[in-house]
MMTF fields as JSON, N, C-alpha, C and O atoms, coordinates in Angstrom:
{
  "mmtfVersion": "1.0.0",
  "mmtfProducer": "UNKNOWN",
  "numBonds": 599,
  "numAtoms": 600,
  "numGroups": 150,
  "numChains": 1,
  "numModels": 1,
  "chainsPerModel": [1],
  "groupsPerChain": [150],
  "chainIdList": ["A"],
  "bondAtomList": [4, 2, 8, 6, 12, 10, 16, 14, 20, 18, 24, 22, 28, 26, 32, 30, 36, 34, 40, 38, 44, 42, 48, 46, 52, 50, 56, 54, 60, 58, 64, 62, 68, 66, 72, 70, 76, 74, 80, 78, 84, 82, 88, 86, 92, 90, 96, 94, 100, 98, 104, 102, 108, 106, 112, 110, 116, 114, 120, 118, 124, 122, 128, 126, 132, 130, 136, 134, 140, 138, 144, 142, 148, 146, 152, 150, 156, 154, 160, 158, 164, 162, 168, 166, 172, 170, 176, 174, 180, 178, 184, 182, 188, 186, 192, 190, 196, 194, 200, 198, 204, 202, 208, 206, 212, 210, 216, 214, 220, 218, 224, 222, 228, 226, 232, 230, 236, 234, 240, 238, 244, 242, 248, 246, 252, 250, 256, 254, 260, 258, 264, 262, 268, 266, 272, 270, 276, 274, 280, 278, 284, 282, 288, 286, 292, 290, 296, 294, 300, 298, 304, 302, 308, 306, 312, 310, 316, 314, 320, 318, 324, 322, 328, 326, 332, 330, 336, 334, 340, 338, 344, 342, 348, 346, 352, 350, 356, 354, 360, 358, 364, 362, 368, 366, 372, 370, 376, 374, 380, 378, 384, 382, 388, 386, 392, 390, 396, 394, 400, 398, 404, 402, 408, 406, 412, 410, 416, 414, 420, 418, 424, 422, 428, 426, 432, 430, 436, 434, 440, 438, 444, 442, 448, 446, 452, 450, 456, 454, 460, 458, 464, 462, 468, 466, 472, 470, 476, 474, 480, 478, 484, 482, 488, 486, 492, 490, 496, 494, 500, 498, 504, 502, 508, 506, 512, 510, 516, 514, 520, 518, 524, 522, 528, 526, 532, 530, 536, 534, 540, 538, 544, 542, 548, 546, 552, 550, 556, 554, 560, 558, 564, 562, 568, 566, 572, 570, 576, 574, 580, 578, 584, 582, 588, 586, 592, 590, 596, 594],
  "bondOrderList": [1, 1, 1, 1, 1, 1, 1, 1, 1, 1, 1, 1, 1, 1, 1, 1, 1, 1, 1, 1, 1, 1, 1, 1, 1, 1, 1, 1, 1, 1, 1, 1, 1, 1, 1, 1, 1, 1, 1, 1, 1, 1, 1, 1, 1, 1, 1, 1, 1, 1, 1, 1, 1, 1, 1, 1, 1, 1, 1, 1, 1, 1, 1, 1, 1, 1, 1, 1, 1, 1, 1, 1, 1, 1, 1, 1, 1, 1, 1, 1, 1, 1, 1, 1, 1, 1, 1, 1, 1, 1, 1, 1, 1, 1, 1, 1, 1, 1, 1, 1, 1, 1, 1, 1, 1, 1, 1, 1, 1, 1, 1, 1, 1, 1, 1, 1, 1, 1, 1, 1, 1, 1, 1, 1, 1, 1, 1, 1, 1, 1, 1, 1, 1, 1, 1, 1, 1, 1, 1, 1, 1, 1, 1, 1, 1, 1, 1, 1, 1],
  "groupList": [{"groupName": "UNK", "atomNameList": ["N", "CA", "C", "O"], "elementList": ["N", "C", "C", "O"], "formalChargeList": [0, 0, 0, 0], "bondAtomList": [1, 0, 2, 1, 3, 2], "bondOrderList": [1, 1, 2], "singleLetterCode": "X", "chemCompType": "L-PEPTIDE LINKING"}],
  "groupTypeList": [0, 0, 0, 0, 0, 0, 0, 0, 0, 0, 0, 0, 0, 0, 0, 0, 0, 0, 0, 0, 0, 0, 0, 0, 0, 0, 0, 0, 0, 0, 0, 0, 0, 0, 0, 0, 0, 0, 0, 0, 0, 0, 0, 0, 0, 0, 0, 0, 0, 0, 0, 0, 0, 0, 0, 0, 0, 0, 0, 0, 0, 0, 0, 0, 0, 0, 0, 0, 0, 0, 0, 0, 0, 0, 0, 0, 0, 0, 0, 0, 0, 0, 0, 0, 0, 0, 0, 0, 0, 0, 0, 0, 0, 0, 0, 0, 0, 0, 0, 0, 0, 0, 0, 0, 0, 0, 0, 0, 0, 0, 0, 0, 0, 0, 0, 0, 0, 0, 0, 0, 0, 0, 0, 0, 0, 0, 0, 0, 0, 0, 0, 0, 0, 0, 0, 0, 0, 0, 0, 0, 0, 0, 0, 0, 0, 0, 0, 0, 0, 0],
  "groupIdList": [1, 2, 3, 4, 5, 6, 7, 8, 9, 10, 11, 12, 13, 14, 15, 16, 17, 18, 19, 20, 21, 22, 23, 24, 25, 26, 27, 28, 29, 30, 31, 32, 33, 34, 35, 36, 37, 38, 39, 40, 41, 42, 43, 44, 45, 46, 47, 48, 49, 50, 51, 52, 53, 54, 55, 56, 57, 58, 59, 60, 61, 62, 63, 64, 65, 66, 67, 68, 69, 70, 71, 72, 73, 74, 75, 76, 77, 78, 79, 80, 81, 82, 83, 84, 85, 86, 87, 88, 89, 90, 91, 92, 93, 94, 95, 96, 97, 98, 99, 100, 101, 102, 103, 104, 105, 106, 107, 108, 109, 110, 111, 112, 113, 114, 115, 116, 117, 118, 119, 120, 121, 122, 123, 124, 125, 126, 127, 128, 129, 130, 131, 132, 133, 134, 135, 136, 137, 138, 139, 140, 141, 142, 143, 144, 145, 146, 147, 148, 149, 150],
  "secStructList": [7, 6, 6, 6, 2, 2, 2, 2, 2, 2, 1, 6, 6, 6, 6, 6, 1, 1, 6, 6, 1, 7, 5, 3, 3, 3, 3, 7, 1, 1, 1, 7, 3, 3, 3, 3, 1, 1, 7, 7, 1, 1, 7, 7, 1, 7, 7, 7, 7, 5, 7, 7, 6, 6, 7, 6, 6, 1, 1, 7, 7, 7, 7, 6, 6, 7, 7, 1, 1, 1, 7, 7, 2, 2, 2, 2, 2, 2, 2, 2, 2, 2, 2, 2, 2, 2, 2, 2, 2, 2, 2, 2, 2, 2, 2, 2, 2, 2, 2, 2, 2, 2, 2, 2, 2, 2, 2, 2, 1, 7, 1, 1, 7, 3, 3, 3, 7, 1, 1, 1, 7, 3, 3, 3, 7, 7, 2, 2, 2, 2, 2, 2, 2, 2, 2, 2, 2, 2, 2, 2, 2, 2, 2, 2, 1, 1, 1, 7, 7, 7],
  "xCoordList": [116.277, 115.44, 116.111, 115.508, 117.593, 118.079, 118.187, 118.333, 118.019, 118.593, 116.985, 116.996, 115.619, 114.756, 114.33, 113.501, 115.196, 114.757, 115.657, 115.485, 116.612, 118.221, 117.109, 117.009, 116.415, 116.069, 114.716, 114.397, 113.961, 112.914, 113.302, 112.501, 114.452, 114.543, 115.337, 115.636, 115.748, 116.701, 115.335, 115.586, 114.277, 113.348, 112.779, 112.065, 112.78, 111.759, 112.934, 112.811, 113.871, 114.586, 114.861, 115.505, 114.691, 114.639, 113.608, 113.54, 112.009, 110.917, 110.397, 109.216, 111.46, 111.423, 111.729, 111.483, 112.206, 112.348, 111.218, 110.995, 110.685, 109.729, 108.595, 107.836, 108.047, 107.007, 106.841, 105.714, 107.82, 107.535, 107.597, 107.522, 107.836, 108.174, 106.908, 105.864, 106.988, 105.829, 105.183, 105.849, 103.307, 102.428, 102.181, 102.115, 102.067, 101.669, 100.637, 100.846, 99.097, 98.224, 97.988, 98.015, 97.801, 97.468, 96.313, 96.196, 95.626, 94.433, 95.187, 95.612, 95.248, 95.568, 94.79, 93.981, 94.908, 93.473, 92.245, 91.312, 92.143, 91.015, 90.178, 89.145, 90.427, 89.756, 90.452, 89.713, 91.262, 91.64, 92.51, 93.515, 92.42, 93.253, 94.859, 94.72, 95.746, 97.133, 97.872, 97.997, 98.393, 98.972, 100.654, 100.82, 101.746, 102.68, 103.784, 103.649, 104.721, 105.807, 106.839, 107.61, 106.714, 107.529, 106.238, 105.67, 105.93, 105.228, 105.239, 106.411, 104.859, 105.15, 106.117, 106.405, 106.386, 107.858, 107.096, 107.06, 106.437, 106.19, 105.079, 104.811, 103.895, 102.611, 102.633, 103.493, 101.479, 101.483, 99.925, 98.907, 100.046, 98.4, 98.892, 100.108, 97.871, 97.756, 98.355, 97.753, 99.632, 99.698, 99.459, 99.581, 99.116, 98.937, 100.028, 100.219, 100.296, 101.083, 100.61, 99.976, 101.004, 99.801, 100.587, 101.074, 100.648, 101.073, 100.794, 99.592, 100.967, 100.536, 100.444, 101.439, 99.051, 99.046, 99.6, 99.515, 100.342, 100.949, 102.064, 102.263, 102.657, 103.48, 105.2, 105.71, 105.734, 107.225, 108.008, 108.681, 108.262, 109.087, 107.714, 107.982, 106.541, 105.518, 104.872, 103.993, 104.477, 104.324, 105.016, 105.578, 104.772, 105.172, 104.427, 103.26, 105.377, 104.403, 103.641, 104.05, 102.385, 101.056, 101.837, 102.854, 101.023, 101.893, 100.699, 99.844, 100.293, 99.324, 98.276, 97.051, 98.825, 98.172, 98.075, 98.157, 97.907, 97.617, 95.908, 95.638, 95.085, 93.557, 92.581, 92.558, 91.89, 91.033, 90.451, 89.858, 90.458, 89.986, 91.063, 90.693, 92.287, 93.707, 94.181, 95.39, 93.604, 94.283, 95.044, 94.181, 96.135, 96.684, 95.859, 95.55, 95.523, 94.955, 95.843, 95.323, 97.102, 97.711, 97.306, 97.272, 97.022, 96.577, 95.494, 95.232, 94.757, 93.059, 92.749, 92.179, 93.297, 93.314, 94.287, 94.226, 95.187, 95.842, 94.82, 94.544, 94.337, 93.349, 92.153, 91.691, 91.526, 90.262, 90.824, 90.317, 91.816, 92.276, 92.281, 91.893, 92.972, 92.814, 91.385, 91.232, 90.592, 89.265, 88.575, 88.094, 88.658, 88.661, 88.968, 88.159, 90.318, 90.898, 90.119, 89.646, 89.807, 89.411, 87.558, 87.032, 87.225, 85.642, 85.902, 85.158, 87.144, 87.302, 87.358, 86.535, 88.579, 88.664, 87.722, 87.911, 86.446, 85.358, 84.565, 84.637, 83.952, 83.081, 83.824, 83.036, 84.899, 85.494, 85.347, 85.102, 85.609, 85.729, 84.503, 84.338, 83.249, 81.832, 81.398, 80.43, 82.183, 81.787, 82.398, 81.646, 83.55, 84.151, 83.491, 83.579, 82.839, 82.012, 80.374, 79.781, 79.985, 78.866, 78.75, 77.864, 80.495, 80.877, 80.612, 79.715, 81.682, 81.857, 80.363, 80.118, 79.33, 78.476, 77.539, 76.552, 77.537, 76.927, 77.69, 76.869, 78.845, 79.574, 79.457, 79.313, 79.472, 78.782, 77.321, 76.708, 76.75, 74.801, 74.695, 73.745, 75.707, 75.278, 75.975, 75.327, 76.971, 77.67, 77.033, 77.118, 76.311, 75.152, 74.021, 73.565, 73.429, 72.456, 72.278, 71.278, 73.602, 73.709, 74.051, 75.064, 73.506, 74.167, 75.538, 76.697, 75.05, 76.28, 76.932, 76.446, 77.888, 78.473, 79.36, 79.968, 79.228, 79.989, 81.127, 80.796, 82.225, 83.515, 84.109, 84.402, 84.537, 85.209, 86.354, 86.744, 87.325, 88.627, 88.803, 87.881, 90.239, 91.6, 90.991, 90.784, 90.639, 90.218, 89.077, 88.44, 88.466, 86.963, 85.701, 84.704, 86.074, 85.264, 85.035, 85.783, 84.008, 83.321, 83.871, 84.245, 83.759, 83.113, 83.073, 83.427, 82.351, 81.816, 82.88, 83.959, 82.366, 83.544, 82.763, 81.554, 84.312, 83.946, 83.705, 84.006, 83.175, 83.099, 83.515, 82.894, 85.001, 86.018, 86.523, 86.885, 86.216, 86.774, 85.393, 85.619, 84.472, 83.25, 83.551, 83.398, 83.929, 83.927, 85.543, 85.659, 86.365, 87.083, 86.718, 87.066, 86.152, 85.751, 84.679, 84.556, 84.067, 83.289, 83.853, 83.688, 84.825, 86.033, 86.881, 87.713, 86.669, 87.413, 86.442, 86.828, 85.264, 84.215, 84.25, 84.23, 84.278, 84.114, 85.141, 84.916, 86.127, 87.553, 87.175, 87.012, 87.124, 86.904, 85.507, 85.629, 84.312, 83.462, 84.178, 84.257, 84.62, 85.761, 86.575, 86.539, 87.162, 87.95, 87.521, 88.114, 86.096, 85.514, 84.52, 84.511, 83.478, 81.987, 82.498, 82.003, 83.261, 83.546, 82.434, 82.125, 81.718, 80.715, 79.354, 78.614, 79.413, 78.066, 77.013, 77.271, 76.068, 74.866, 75.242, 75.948, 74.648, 74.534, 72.714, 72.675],
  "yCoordList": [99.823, 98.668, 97.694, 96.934, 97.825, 96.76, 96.699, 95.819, 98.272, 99.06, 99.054, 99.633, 98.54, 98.717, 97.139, 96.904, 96.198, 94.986, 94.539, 93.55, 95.382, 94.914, 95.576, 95.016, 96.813, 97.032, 96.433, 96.512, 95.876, 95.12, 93.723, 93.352, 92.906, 92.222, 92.434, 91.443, 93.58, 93.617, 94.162, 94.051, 94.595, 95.112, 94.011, 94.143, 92.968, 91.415, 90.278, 89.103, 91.013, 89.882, 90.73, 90.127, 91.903, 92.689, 92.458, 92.463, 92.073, 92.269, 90.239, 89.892, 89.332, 88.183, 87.814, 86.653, 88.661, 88.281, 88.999, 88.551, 89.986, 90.546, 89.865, 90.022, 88.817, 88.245, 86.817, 86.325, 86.229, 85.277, 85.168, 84.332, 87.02, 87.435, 87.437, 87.969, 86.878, 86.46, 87.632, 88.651, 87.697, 89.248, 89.057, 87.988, 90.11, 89.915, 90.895, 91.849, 90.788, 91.297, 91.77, 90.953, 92.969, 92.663, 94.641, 95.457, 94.651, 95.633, 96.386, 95.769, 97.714, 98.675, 98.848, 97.97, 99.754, 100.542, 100.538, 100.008, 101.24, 101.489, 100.556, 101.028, 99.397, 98.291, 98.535, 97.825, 99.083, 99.181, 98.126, 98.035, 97.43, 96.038, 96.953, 97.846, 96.599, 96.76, 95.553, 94.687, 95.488, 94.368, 95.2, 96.387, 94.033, 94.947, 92.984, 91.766, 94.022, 92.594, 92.21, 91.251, 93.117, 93.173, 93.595, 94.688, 92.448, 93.202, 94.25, 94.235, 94.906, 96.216, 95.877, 94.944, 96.931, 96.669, 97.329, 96.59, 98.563, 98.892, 98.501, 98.602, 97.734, 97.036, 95.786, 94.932, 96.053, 95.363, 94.439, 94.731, 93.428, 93.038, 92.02, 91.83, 91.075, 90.159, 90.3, 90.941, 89.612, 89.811, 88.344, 87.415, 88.421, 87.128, 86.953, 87.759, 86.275, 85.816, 84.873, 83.88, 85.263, 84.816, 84.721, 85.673, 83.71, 83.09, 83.852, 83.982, 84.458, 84.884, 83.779, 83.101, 83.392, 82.369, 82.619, 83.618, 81.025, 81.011, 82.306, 82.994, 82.111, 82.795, 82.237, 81.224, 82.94, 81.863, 81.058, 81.938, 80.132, 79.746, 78.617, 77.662, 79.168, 78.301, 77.525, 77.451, 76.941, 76.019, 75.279, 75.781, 74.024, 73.352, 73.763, 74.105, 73.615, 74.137, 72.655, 71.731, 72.8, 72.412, 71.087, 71.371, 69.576, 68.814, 68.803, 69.473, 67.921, 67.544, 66.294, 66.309, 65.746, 64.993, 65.484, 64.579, 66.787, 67.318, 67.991, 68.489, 67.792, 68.406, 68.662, 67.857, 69.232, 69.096, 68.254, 68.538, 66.686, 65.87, 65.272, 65.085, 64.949, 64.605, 65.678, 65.832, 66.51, 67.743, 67.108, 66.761, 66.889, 66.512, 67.579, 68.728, 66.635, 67.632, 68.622, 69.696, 68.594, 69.99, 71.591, 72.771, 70.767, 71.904, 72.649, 73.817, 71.376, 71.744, 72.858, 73.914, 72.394, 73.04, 74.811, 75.795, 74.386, 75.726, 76.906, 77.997, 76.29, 76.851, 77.05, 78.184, 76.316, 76.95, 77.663, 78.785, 77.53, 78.597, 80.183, 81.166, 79.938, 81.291, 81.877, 83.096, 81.196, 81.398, 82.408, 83.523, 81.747, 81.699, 83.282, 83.917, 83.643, 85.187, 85.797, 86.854, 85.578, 86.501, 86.756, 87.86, 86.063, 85.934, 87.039, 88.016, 87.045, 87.855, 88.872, 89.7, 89.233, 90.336, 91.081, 92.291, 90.406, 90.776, 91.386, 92.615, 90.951, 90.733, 92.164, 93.097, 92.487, 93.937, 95.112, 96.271, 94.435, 95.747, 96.161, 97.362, 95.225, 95.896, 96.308, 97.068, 95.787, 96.66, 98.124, 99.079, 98.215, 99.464, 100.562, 101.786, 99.856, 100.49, 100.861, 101.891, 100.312, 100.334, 101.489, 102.003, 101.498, 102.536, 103.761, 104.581, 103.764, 105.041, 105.843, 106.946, 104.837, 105.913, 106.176, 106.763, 105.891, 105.943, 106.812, 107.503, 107.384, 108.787, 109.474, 110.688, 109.138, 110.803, 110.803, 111.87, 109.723, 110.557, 110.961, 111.591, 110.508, 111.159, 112.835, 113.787, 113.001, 114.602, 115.149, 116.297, 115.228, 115.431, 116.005, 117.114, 114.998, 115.311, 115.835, 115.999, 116.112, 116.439, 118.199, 118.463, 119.431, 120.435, 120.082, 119.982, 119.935, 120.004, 118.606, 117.798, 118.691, 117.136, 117.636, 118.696, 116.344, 116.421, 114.864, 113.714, 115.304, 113.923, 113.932, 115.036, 112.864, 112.437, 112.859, 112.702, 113.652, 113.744, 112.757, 112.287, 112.449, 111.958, 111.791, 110.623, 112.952, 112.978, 113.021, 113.729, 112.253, 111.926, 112.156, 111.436, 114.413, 115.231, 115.296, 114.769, 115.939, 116.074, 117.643, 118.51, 117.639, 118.946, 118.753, 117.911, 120.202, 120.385, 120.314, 120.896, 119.661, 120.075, 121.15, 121.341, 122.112, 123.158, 123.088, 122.031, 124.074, 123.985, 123.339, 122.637, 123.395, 122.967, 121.147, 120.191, 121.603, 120.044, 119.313, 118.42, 119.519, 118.737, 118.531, 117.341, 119.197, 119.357, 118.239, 117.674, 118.036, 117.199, 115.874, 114.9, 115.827, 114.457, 113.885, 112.694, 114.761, 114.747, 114.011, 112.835, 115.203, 114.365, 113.182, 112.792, 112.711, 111.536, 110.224, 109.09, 110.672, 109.697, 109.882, 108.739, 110.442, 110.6, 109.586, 108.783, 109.602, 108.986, 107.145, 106.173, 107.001, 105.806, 105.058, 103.86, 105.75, 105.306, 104.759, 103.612, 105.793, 105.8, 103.95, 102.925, 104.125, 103.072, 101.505, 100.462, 101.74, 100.606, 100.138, 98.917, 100.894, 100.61, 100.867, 101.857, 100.312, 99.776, 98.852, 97.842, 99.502, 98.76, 98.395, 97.417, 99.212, 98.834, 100.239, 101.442, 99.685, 100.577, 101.497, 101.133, 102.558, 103.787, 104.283, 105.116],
  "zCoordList": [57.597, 57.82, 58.782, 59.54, 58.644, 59.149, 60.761, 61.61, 60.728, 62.712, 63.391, 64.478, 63.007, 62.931, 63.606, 64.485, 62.87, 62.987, 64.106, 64.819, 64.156, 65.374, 66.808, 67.9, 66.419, 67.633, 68.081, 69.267, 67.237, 67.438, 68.183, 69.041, 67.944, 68.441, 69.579, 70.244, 69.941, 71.024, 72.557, 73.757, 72.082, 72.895, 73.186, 74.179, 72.753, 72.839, 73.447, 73.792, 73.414, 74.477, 75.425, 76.284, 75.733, 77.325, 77.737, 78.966, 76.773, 77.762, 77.834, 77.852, 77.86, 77.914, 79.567, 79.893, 80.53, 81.351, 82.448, 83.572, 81.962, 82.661, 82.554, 83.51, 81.297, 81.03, 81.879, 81.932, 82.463, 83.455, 85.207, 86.108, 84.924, 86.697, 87.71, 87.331, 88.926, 89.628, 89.788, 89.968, 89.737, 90.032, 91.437, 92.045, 91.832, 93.655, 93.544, 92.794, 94.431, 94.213, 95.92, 96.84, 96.061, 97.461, 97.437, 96.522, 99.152, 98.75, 100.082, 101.059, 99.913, 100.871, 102.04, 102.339, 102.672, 103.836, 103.4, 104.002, 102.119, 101.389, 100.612, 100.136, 100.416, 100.12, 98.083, 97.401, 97.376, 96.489, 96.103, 96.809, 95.32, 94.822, 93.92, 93.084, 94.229, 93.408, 93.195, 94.061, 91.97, 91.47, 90.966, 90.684, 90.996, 91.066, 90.807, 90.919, 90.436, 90.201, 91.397, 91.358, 92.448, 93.979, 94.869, 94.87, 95.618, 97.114, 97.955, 98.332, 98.352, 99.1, 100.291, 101.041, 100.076, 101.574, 102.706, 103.689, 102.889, 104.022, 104.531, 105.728, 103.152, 103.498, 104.922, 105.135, 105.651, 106.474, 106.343, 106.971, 105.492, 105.208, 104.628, 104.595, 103.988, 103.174, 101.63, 100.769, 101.384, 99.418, 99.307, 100.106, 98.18, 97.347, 95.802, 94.892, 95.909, 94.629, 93.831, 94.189, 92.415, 91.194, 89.962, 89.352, 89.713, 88.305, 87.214, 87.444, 86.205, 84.665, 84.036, 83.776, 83.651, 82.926, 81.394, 80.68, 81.106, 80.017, 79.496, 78.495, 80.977, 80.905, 80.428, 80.907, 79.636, 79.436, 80.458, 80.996, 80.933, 81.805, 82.977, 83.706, 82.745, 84.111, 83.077, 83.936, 82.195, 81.477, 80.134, 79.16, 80.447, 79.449, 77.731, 77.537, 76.809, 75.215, 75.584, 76.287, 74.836, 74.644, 73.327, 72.694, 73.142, 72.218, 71.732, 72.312, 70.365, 69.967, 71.036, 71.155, 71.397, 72.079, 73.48, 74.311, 73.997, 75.062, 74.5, 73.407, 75.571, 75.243, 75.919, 76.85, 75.962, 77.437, 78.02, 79.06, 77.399, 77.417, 78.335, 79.494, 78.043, 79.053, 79.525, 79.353, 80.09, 80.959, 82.277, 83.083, 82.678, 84.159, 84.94, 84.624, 86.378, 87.555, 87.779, 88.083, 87.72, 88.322, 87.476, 87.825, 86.112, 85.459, 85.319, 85.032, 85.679, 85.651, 86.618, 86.344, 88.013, 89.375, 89.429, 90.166, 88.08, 88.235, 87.613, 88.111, 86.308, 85.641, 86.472, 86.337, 87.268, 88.31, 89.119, 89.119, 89.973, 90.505, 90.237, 90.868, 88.869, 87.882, 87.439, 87.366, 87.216, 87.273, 88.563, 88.362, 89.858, 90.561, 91.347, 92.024, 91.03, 91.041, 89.958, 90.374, 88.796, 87.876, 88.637, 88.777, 88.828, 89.646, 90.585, 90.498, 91.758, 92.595, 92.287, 92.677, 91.292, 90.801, 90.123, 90.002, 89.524, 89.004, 90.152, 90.153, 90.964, 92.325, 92.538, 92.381, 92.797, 93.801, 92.975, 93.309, 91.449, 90.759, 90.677, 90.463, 90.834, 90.984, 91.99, 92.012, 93.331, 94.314, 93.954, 93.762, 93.89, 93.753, 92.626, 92.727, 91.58, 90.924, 91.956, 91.633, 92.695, 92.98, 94.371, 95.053, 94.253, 95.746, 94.943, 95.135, 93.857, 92.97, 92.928, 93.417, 92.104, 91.688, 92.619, 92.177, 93.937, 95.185, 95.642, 96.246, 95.833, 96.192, 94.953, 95.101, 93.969, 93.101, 93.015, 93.007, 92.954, 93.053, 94.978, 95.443, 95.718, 97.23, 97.028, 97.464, 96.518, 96.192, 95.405, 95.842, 94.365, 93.411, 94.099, 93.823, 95.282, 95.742, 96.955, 97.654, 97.113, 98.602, 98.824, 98.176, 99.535, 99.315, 100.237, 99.833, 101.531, 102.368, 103.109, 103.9, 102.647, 103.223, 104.359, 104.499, 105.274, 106.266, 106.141, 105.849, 106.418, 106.756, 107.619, 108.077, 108.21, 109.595, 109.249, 108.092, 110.466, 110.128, 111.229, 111.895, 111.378, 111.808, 113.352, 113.68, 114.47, 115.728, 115.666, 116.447, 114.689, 115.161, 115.189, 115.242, 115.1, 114.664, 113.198, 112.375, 112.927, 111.473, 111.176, 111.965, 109.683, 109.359, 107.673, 106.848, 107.7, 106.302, 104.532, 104.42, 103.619, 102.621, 102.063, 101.932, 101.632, 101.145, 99.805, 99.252, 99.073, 97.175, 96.526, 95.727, 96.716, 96.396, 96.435, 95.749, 97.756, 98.093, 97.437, 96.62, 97.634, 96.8, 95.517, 95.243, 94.57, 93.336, 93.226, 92.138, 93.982, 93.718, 94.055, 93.387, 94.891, 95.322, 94.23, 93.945, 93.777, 92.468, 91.524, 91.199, 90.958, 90.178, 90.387, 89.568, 91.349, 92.147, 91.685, 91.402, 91.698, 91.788, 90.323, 89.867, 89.678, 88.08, 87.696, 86.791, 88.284, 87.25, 88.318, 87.581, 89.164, 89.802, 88.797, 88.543, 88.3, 87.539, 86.308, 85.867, 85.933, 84.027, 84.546, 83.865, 85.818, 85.733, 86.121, 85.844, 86.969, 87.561, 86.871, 86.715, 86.299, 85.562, 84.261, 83.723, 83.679, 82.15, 81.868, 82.501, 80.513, 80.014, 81.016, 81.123, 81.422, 82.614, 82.439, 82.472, 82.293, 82.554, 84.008, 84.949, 83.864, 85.209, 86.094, 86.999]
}
């Protein structure tokens, strides 16, 4: 019991310093959002850096006489801010849902697809490659249209 409780608390003060480390959010080529605790090194685009709210170390504890009624502006503004990203982050993940099931009912309904390669020219996917891209669109649905009608 006792090596149980030594290691319970020894795992909660290793993961005390990871819980106030800055998130950086930034979107690849592909219009895909990644969030990550170090910015990309070889990325060449826009990151954004983003607070974890109520995270250890970026706010003060809350007193009794703190309320929404006396909220300081810095907080109010940090909190719409945060709002603000979560709206965004909402808005993309439905586009990205709205991409998803628009590339599996177009592979569904389509016998023969054609895709752009690299120089410009087209050509056909084979069985194969359909049936993955299928599956591609299957797992992008699983991960984007959570709780959403189809």
């Amino acid at each position: 019991m006792k090596a149980f409780t030594l290691i319970g608390l020894a795992l909660m003060l290793v993961s005390v310093p990871t819980m106030s480390e800055q998130i950086y959010r930034w979107k690849d080529a592909n219009g895909t959002v990644h969030f990550g605790t170090k910015p990309p090194e070889a990325f060449k685009g826009n990151v954004d850096g983003m607070e974890k709210p109520n995270a250890i170390g970026n706010e003060k504890p809350s007193t009794p006489a703190s309320n929404e009624l006396n909220t300081p502006p810095a907080a109010s503004q940090n909190q719409t801010k945060y709002e603000e990203q979560l709206r965004q982050l909402d808005t993309e993940k439905r586009a990205a849902c709205d991409r998803a099931l628009a590339n599996r009912k177009s592979l569904l309904n389509s016998h023969r697809i054609q895709i752009k390669q690299a120089d410009g020219t087209y050509r056909m996917l084979s069985h194969e490659e359909k049936l993955e891209q299928l599956r591609d669109a299957d797992e992008a649905i699983t991960a984007y249209c959570e709780g959403r009608e189809e």
